[in-house]
mmCIF file of C-alpha atoms and ligand atoms in Angstrom:
data_model
loop_
_atom_site.group_PDB
_atom_site.id
_atom_site.type_symbol
_atom_site.label_atom_id
_atom_site.label_comp_id
_atom_site.label_asym_id
_atom_site.label_seq_id
_atom_site.Cartn_x
_atom_site.Cartn_y
_atom_site.Cartn_z
ATOM 1 C CA MET A 20 96.327 89.837 72.496
ATOM 2 C CA CYS A 21 96.617 92.855 74.997
ATOM 3 C CA ALA A 22 94.400 95.482 76.212
ATOM 4 C CA LYS A 23 93.809 98.244 73.688
ATOM 5 C CA ALA A 24 92.691 102.022 74.105
ATOM 6 C CA GLY A 25 89.235 102.418 74.672
ATOM 7 C CA VAL A 26 88.915 99.147 76.616
ATOM 8 C CA ALA A 27 88.721 101.145 80.049
ATOM 9 C CA GLU A 28 86.055 103.655 78.548
ATOM 10 C CA LYS A 29 83.940 100.870 77.666
ATOM 11 C CA HIS A 30 84.048 99.533 81.095
ATOM 12 C CA LEU A 31 82.925 102.788 82.572
ATOM 13 C CA SER A 32 79.551 102.386 81.092
ATOM 14 C CA GLN A 33 79.219 98.852 82.104
ATOM 15 C CA SER A 34 78.101 97.651 85.606
ATOM 16 C CA LEU A 35 81.281 95.757 86.961
ATOM 17 C CA PRO A 36 80.342 91.972 87.762
ATOM 18 C CA ILE A 37 80.904 90.724 90.993
ATOM 19 C CA VAL A 38 81.247 87.093 91.812
ATOM 20 C CA ARG A 39 81.408 85.535 95.381
ATOM 21 C CA SER A 40 81.973 81.764 94.693
ATOM 22 C CA VAL A 41 84.691 79.821 93.105
ATOM 23 C CA SER A 42 82.369 78.117 90.699
ATOM 24 C CA GLU A 43 81.052 81.456 89.398
ATOM 25 C CA LEU A 44 84.972 82.832 89.143
ATOM 26 C CA ARG A 45 86.046 79.713 87.349
ATOM 27 C CA ALA A 46 83.193 79.914 84.866
ATOM 28 C CA ARG A 47 84.057 83.690 84.032
ATOM 29 C CA VAL A 48 87.702 82.754 83.666
ATOM 30 C CA ALA A 49 87.129 79.680 81.576
ATOM 31 C CA GLY A 50 85.198 81.590 79.136
ATOM 32 C CA TRP A 51 88.082 84.154 78.734
ATOM 33 C CA ARG A 52 90.610 81.370 78.565
ATOM 34 C CA SER A 53 88.689 79.615 75.784
ATOM 35 C CA ALA A 54 88.818 82.886 73.842
ATOM 36 C CA HIS A 55 92.665 82.780 74.486
ATOM 37 C CA ARG A 56 92.371 85.827 76.661
ATOM 38 C CA ARG A 57 95.436 86.643 78.969
ATOM 39 C CA ILE A 58 94.241 86.924 82.580
ATOM 40 C CA ALA A 59 95.479 89.031 85.352
ATOM 41 C CA LEU A 60 94.774 88.811 89.077
ATOM 42 C CA VAL A 61 95.156 91.626 91.441
ATOM 43 C CA PRO A 62 94.549 90.305 95.149
ATOM 44 C CA THR A 63 93.541 93.146 97.630
ATOM 45 C CA MET A 64 91.707 93.647 100.933
ATOM 46 C CA GLY A 65 89.829 96.377 99.647
ATOM 47 C CA ALA A 66 89.607 99.905 100.980
ATOM 48 C CA LEU A 67 91.258 100.869 97.853
ATOM 49 C CA HIS A 68 93.341 103.717 96.923
ATOM 50 C CA ALA A 69 95.455 105.013 94.303
ATOM 51 C CA GLY A 70 97.976 102.256 95.065
ATOM 52 C CA HIS A 71 95.680 99.561 94.447
ATOM 53 C CA LEU A 72 94.570 101.035 91.329
ATOM 54 C CA ALA A 73 98.011 101.196 90.013
ATOM 55 C CA LEU A 74 98.286 97.409 90.296
ATOM 56 C CA VAL A 75 94.813 97.212 88.032
ATOM 57 C CA THR A 76 96.246 99.889 85.676
ATOM 58 C CA ALA A 77 99.481 97.907 85.347
ATOM 59 C CA ALA A 78 97.172 94.620 85.026
ATOM 60 C CA ARG A 79 95.297 96.171 82.133
ATOM 61 C CA GLU A 80 98.597 97.078 80.351
ATOM 62 C CA ARG A 81 100.047 93.262 80.647
ATOM 63 C CA ALA A 82 96.816 91.321 80.332
ATOM 64 C CA ASP A 83 93.480 91.221 78.451
ATOM 65 C CA ARG A 84 91.189 90.746 81.202
ATOM 66 C CA VAL A 85 91.727 91.862 84.793
ATOM 67 C CA VAL A 86 90.166 90.268 87.846
ATOM 68 C CA ALA A 87 90.606 92.078 91.284
ATOM 69 C CA SER A 88 89.841 90.256 94.494
ATOM 70 C CA ILE A 89 88.727 91.818 97.702
ATOM 71 C CA PHE A 90 89.131 89.760 100.712
ATOM 72 C CA VAL A 91 89.947 90.758 104.150
ATOM 73 C CA ASN A 92 91.613 87.840 105.117
ATOM 74 C CA PRO A 93 91.239 86.870 108.805
ATOM 75 C CA ARG A 94 94.059 84.448 108.816
ATOM 76 C CA GLN A 95 96.684 87.143 108.206
ATOM 77 C CA PHE A 96 95.587 88.971 111.259
ATOM 78 C CA GLY A 97 97.119 88.387 114.696
ATOM 79 C CA PRO A 98 94.558 88.237 117.794
ATOM 80 C CA ALA A 99 95.644 91.790 118.700
ATOM 81 C CA GLU A 100 95.353 93.223 115.434
ATOM 82 C CA ASP A 101 92.853 95.467 113.413
ATOM 83 C CA LEU A 102 90.679 92.628 111.832
ATOM 84 C CA ASP A 103 87.330 93.913 113.209
ATOM 85 C CA ARG A 104 88.021 97.520 112.704
ATOM 86 C CA TYR A 105 89.776 97.055 109.130
ATOM 87 C CA PRO A 106 88.134 99.575 106.712
ATOM 88 C CA ARG A 107 85.420 98.065 104.352
ATOM 89 C CA ASP A 108 83.883 99.940 101.617
ATOM 90 C CA GLU A 109 82.858 97.389 98.933
ATOM 91 C CA ALA A 110 80.414 99.908 96.980
ATOM 92 C CA GLY A 111 83.274 102.390 96.917
ATOM 93 C CA ASP A 112 85.684 99.899 95.882
ATOM 94 C CA VAL A 113 83.734 98.458 93.004
ATOM 95 C CA ALA A 114 83.469 102.039 91.627
ATOM 96 C CA LYS A 115 87.048 102.723 91.696
ATOM 97 C CA LEU A 116 87.875 99.415 90.110
ATOM 98 C CA ALA A 117 85.365 100.065 87.206
ATOM 99 C CA SER A 118 86.881 103.536 86.614
ATOM 100 C CA VAL A 119 90.255 101.852 85.901
ATOM 101 C CA GLY A 120 89.015 99.156 83.482
ATOM 102 C CA CYS A 121 88.930 96.113 85.834
ATOM 103 C CA ASP A 122 86.632 93.267 84.338
ATOM 104 C CA LEU A 123 85.481 91.238 87.478
ATOM 105 C CA VAL A 124 85.387 91.848 90.920
ATOM 106 C CA TYR A 125 85.853 88.368 93.146
ATOM 107 C CA ALA A 126 84.675 89.105 96.685
ATOM 108 C CA PRO A 127 84.562 85.997 98.473
ATOM 109 C CA THR A 128 82.926 85.223 102.052
ATOM 110 C CA VAL A 129 85.188 84.037 104.717
ATOM 111 C CA GLU A 130 82.917 80.854 104.516
ATOM 112 C CA VAL A 131 83.901 80.465 100.674
ATOM 113 C CA MET A 132 87.734 80.817 101.559
ATOM 114 C CA TYR A 133 87.703 78.796 104.805
ATOM 115 C CA PRO A 134 84.729 76.235 104.833
ATOM 116 C CA PRO A 135 84.035 74.253 108.016
ATOM 117 C CA GLY A 136 86.725 71.647 108.294
ATOM 118 C CA PHE A 137 89.123 73.580 106.408
ATOM 119 C CA GLY A 138 92.732 72.252 107.651
ATOM 120 C CA THR A 139 95.447 73.099 105.246
ATOM 121 C CA ARG A 140 98.293 75.421 106.001
ATOM 122 C CA VAL A 141 101.240 77.043 103.942
ATOM 123 C CA LEU A 142 104.180 77.722 106.148
ATOM 124 C CA ILE A 143 106.533 80.104 104.933
ATOM 125 C CA ASP A 144 110.171 79.405 106.083
ATOM 126 C CA ARG A 145 113.230 81.997 106.482
ATOM 127 C CA LEU A 146 111.938 84.721 104.151
ATOM 128 C CA GLY A 147 108.901 85.056 106.687
ATOM 129 C CA ASP A 148 111.102 85.047 109.759
ATOM 130 C CA GLY A 149 112.516 88.655 109.853
ATOM 131 C CA LEU A 150 111.101 91.964 109.310
ATOM 132 C CA CYS A 151 107.256 91.763 109.764
ATOM 133 C CA GLY A 152 107.373 88.204 110.111
ATOM 134 C CA ALA A 153 109.446 88.610 113.510
ATOM 135 C CA VAL A 154 106.869 91.066 114.932
ATOM 136 C CA ARG A 155 103.565 89.580 113.372
ATOM 137 C CA PRO A 156 103.830 85.778 114.061
ATOM 138 C CA GLY A 157 101.737 83.707 111.824
ATOM 139 C CA HIS A 158 101.145 86.811 109.276
ATOM 140 C CA PHE A 159 102.789 85.416 106.460
ATOM 141 C CA ASP A 160 101.304 81.998 106.773
ATOM 142 C CA GLY A 161 98.144 83.598 106.602
ATOM 143 C CA VAL A 162 99.426 85.438 103.366
ATOM 144 C CA GLY A 163 100.482 82.248 101.986
ATOM 145 C CA ILE A 164 97.508 80.334 102.320
ATOM 146 C CA VAL A 165 95.235 83.104 100.969
ATOM 147 C CA VAL A 166 97.648 83.942 97.865
ATOM 148 C CA THR A 167 97.929 80.129 96.954
ATOM 149 C CA LYS A 168 93.992 79.725 97.225
ATOM 150 C CA LEU A 169 93.588 82.829 95.184
ATOM 151 C CA LEU A 170 95.947 81.977 92.717
ATOM 152 C CA THR A 171 94.513 78.257 92.182
ATOM 153 C CA GLN A 172 91.043 79.682 92.381
ATOM 154 C CA ALA A 173 91.528 82.128 89.684
ATOM 155 C CA GLN A 174 94.313 80.501 87.653
ATOM 156 C CA PRO A 175 95.499 83.778 86.235
ATOM 157 C CA ASP A 176 98.327 83.949 83.840
ATOM 158 C CA LEU A 177 99.831 87.004 85.805
ATOM 159 C CA ALA A 178 99.310 88.266 89.501
ATOM 160 C CA LEU A 179 100.517 91.700 90.636
ATOM 161 C CA PHE A 180 101.606 92.864 93.870
ATOM 162 C CA GLY A 181 102.780 96.285 95.338
ATOM 163 C CA GLU A 182 106.497 96.677 96.342
ATOM 164 C CA LYS A 183 104.915 98.610 99.222
ATOM 165 C CA ASP A 184 104.706 95.164 100.769
ATOM 166 C CA TRP A 185 108.420 94.273 99.935
ATOM 167 C CA GLN A 186 108.668 91.189 102.192
ATOM 168 C CA GLN A 187 105.150 89.856 100.897
ATOM 169 C CA LEU A 188 106.049 90.266 97.425
ATOM 170 C CA ALA A 189 109.407 88.280 98.010
ATOM 171 C CA ILE A 190 107.567 85.556 99.910
ATOM 172 C CA ILE A 191 104.899 85.321 97.055
ATOM 173 C CA ARG A 192 107.921 84.691 94.300
ATOM 174 C CA ARG A 193 109.461 82.253 96.479
ATOM 175 C CA LEU A 194 106.041 80.579 97.047
ATOM 176 C CA VAL A 195 104.919 80.635 93.355
ATOM 177 C CA ALA A 196 108.448 78.976 92.634
ATOM 178 C CA ASP A 197 108.271 76.372 95.373
ATOM 179 C CA LEU A 198 104.854 75.245 94.659
ATOM 180 C CA ASP A 199 105.453 75.425 90.760
ATOM 181 C CA LEU A 200 102.264 77.528 90.337
ATOM 182 C CA PRO A 201 101.837 78.507 86.660
ATOM 183 C CA VAL A 202 101.650 82.374 87.141
ATOM 184 C CA GLU A 203 103.896 84.979 86.615
ATOM 185 C CA VAL A 204 104.412 87.278 89.753
ATOM 186 C CA ASP A 205 105.016 91.122 89.034
ATOM 187 C CA GLY A 206 105.677 93.667 91.542
ATOM 188 C CA VAL A 207 104.239 97.359 90.981
ATOM 189 C CA PRO A 208 106.208 100.366 92.608
ATOM 190 C CA ILE A 209 105.004 102.177 95.751
ATOM 191 C CA VAL A 210 102.631 104.902 94.969
ATOM 192 C CA ARG A 211 102.793 107.667 97.287
ATOM 193 C CA ASP A 212 101.070 110.898 98.394
ATOM 194 C CA ALA A 213 102.440 114.006 96.902
ATOM 195 C CA ASP A 214 104.470 114.637 100.128
ATOM 196 C CA GLY A 215 106.012 111.306 100.071
ATOM 197 C CA LEU A 216 104.057 109.035 102.438
ATOM 198 C CA ALA A 217 103.259 105.703 101.049
ATOM 199 C CA LEU A 218 99.505 105.067 100.369
ATOM 200 C CA SER A 219 98.065 102.570 102.534
ATOM 201 C CA SER A 220 94.343 101.470 103.546
ATOM 202 C CA ARG A 221 95.743 102.225 107.249
ATOM 203 C CA ASN A 222 96.327 105.800 106.662
ATOM 204 C CA LEU A 223 92.639 106.293 107.037
ATOM 205 C CA TYR A 224 93.318 105.493 110.867
ATOM 206 C CA LEU A 225 95.747 108.673 111.145
ATOM 207 C CA SER A 226 94.411 111.747 112.825
ATOM 208 C CA PRO A 227 95.531 114.897 110.858
ATOM 209 C CA GLU A 228 98.248 115.516 113.332
ATOM 210 C CA ASP A 229 99.523 111.757 113.012
ATOM 211 C CA ARG A 230 99.317 112.047 109.152
ATOM 212 C CA GLN A 231 101.674 114.889 109.317
ATOM 213 C CA ARG A 232 103.679 113.181 111.748
ATOM 214 C CA ALA A 233 104.115 110.177 109.539
ATOM 215 C CA LEU A 234 106.000 111.734 107.055
ATOM 216 C CA ALA A 235 108.885 111.312 109.281
ATOM 217 C CA LEU A 236 109.100 107.553 107.963
ATOM 218 C CA PRO A 237 109.818 108.304 104.227
ATOM 219 C CA GLN A 238 111.889 111.361 105.210
ATOM 220 C CA ALA A 239 114.278 109.097 107.518
ATOM 221 C CA LEU A 240 114.503 106.336 105.148
ATOM 222 C CA GLY A 241 115.078 108.633 102.325
ATOM 223 C CA ARG A 242 117.923 110.295 104.114
ATOM 224 C CA ALA A 243 119.261 106.841 105.329
ATOM 225 C CA VAL A 244 119.356 105.615 101.660
ATOM 226 C CA ALA A 245 121.294 108.666 100.475
ATOM 227 C CA ALA A 246 123.584 108.357 103.415
ATOM 228 C CA ILE A 247 124.415 104.415 102.792
ATOM 229 C CA THR A 248 124.812 104.943 98.923
ATOM 230 C CA ALA A 249 127.438 107.753 99.772
ATOM 231 C CA GLY A 250 129.172 105.102 101.898
ATOM 232 C CA ALA A 251 128.284 105.951 105.497
ATOM 233 C CA PRO A 252 128.288 103.046 107.893
ATOM 234 C CA VAL A 253 125.194 101.044 107.862
ATOM 235 C CA ALA A 254 124.747 100.312 111.721
ATOM 236 C CA ALA A 255 125.359 103.972 112.597
ATOM 237 C CA THR A 256 123.024 105.144 109.534
ATOM 238 C CA LEU A 257 120.190 102.786 110.893
ATOM 239 C CA VAL A 258 120.670 104.182 114.266
ATOM 240 C CA ASP A 259 120.310 107.594 113.271
ATOM 241 C CA ALA A 260 117.049 106.552 111.106
ATOM 242 C CA ARG A 261 115.420 105.031 114.267
ATOM 243 C CA ALA A 262 116.471 108.584 116.341
ATOM 244 C CA ALA A 263 114.716 110.467 113.331
ATOM 245 C CA LEU A 264 111.417 108.361 113.636
ATOM 246 C CA SER A 265 111.153 108.723 117.386
ATOM 247 C CA ALA A 266 112.014 112.535 117.069
ATOM 248 C CA GLY A 267 109.417 112.720 114.368
ATOM 249 C CA GLY A 268 106.574 111.449 116.950
ATOM 250 C CA PHE A 269 106.750 107.645 116.162
ATOM 251 C CA GLY A 270 106.341 105.244 119.238
ATOM 252 C CA LYS A 271 107.396 101.631 118.908
ATOM 253 C CA ILE A 272 109.768 101.193 116.040
ATOM 254 C CA ASP A 273 109.481 97.423 114.942
ATOM 255 C CA TYR A 274 112.358 97.722 112.738
ATOM 256 C CA VAL A 275 114.622 99.672 110.623
ATOM 257 C CA GLU A 276 116.849 97.215 108.396
ATOM 258 C CA LEU A 277 118.879 97.044 105.305
ATOM 259 C CA VAL A 278 118.487 93.678 103.596
ATOM 260 C CA ASP A 279 119.130 91.943 100.406
ATOM 261 C CA ALA A 280 116.361 92.645 98.036
ATOM 262 C CA ALA A 281 115.636 89.057 97.277
ATOM 263 C CA SER A 282 116.782 87.199 100.014
ATOM 264 C CA LEU A 283 115.862 89.587 102.792
ATOM 265 C CA GLU A 284 119.004 88.515 104.643
ATOM 266 C CA PRO A 285 120.221 91.777 106.940
ATOM 267 C CA LEU A 286 123.210 93.596 105.551
ATOM 268 C CA ASP A 287 125.537 95.578 107.626
ATOM 269 C CA ARG A 288 127.635 96.638 104.665
ATOM 270 C CA LEU A 289 127.077 97.521 101.020
ATOM 271 C CA ASP A 290 129.732 96.641 98.885
ATOM 272 C CA PRO A 291 130.331 98.494 95.474
ATOM 273 C CA GLY A 292 128.421 96.328 92.843
ATOM 274 C CA ALA A 293 126.692 94.237 95.625
ATOM 275 C CA PRO A 294 123.147 92.931 94.706
ATOM 276 C CA PRO A 295 120.254 95.325 94.831
ATOM 277 C CA ALA A 296 119.296 95.891 98.547
ATOM 278 C CA ARG A 297 116.261 97.417 100.416
ATOM 279 C CA LEU A 298 115.770 99.636 103.250
ATOM 280 C CA CYS A 299 112.524 98.580 105.167
ATOM 281 C CA ALA A 300 111.048 99.457 108.256
ATOM 282 C CA ALA A 301 107.757 99.466 110.336
ATOM 283 C CA ALA A 302 106.975 101.774 113.036
ATOM 284 C CA ILE A 303 103.889 102.792 115.022
ATOM 285 C CA ILE A 304 102.400 106.305 115.018
ATOM 286 C CA GLY A 305 99.415 106.828 117.520
ATOM 287 C CA ALA A 306 97.958 103.299 117.129
ATOM 288 C CA THR A 307 98.765 102.738 113.493
ATOM 289 C CA ARG A 308 101.472 100.445 112.246
ATOM 290 C CA LEU A 309 103.003 101.876 109.038
ATOM 291 C CA ILE A 310 105.476 100.002 106.716
ATOM 292 C CA ASP A 311 107.671 101.479 104.152
ATOM 293 C CA ASN A 312 110.615 100.618 102.188
ATOM 294 C CA PHE A 313 113.191 102.267 99.609
ATOM 295 C CA ALA A 314 115.628 100.410 97.089
ATOM 296 C CA VAL A 315 119.145 100.907 97.982
ATOM 297 C CA VAL A 316 121.657 100.658 94.950
ATOM 298 C CA ARG A 317 125.370 101.477 95.711
ATOM 299 C CA PRO A 318 127.045 102.940 92.498
ATOM 300 C CA ALA A 319 129.530 100.388 91.073
HETATM 301 P P1 AMP B 7 96.308 95.284 100.640
HETATM 302 O O1 AMP B 7 94.798 95.513 100.263
HETATM 303 O O2 AMP B 7 96.763 96.244 101.758
HETATM 304 O O3 AMP B 7 96.439 93.896 101.024
HETATM 305 O O4 AMP B 7 97.055 95.512 99.409
HETATM 306 C C1 AMP B 7 96.816 95.015 98.406
HETATM 307 C C2 AMP B 7 97.916 94.987 97.302
HETATM 308 O O5 AMP B 7 98.111 96.510 97.010
HETATM 309 C C3 AMP B 7 99.205 94.731 97.763
HETATM 310 O O6 AMP B 7 99.980 93.783 96.745
HETATM 311 C C4 AMP B 7 100.062 95.672 98.328
HETATM 312 O O7 AMP B 7 101.266 95.681 98.171
HETATM 313 C C5 AMP B 7 99.308 96.744 97.129
HETATM 314 N N1 AMP B 7 99.701 98.285 97.783
HETATM 315 C C6 AMP B 7 99.210 98.538 98.778
HETATM 316 N N2 AMP B 7 99.447 99.996 98.985
HETATM 317 C C7 AMP B 7 100.149 100.212 98.046
HETATM 318 C C8 AMP B 7 101.020 101.472 97.425
HETATM 319 N N3 AMP B 7 101.091 102.500 97.992
HETATM 320 N N4 AMP B 7 101.696 101.496 96.142
HETATM 321 C C9 AMP B 7 101.766 100.112 95.476
HETATM 322 N N5 AMP B 7 100.923 99.021 95.772
HETATM 323 C C10 AMP B 7 100.479 98.768 96.866
#
């Protein structure tokens, strides 16, 4: 049984329940499960925008009940990263989630997720080594533990993640397969502003000037994708893309890499008929680190 038209409207008129403990979450989910509802989970760190809401909308289409979690996970932030200033707006988030037909918000505290004595880690091999993993040591181990916990706490049939975090999505698919977690993982395409910048909670940090300059990221990647699919040499194209980012106002460029879309192995060529590839980049503008990625499919 799946969501029917009118469900979202019904939710607009109801207040959206928020639970903060595993036992409350499990009680809600158990009730739905005994009524044979298909349950989706959308994990987020809050500061929600249309990209997050697209995940909830996709979840509504694929399941009967949608749980969104809001948890700013300290374990995925490095010591010099933006944990303390990460944007938080729970009331605004809940209103947005209600407007797209979410059924339940799970907003645990840090103590619920990592109580005193917590001593388990989930270590991500290989897939977490390159790209963001190379410049954010421990980040994906933090993602691994929080996603494992959220999935075992909520026990959804389906969990949705954005393609915006391509490496994260690949890692979560691996993690779910490796740990035999009984959940389907779906990726949702990147939602962009009208001018092409991928939506991100961190865009809130950008000054108006940097917001404008940030467009160099999708533009440089878009040009590089066109060049590579037209047969241009990969290495030289990546050099050009980096130069375009620098010229556009980006400071440190963490990476601009062509990788196999599933294994994330770096590619220095794109053979006709080769498996799908992804062009991924991370770079810093002002004090804000932005990531983006594009599909690269060479015509056969
Ligand atoms: P975050 O709150 O940044 O941890 O993101 C929560 C989920 O939303 C992740 O699965 C992200 O990949 C996804 N997400 C964030 N931004 C976008 C976007 N612009 N388009 C699609 N999904 C997104």
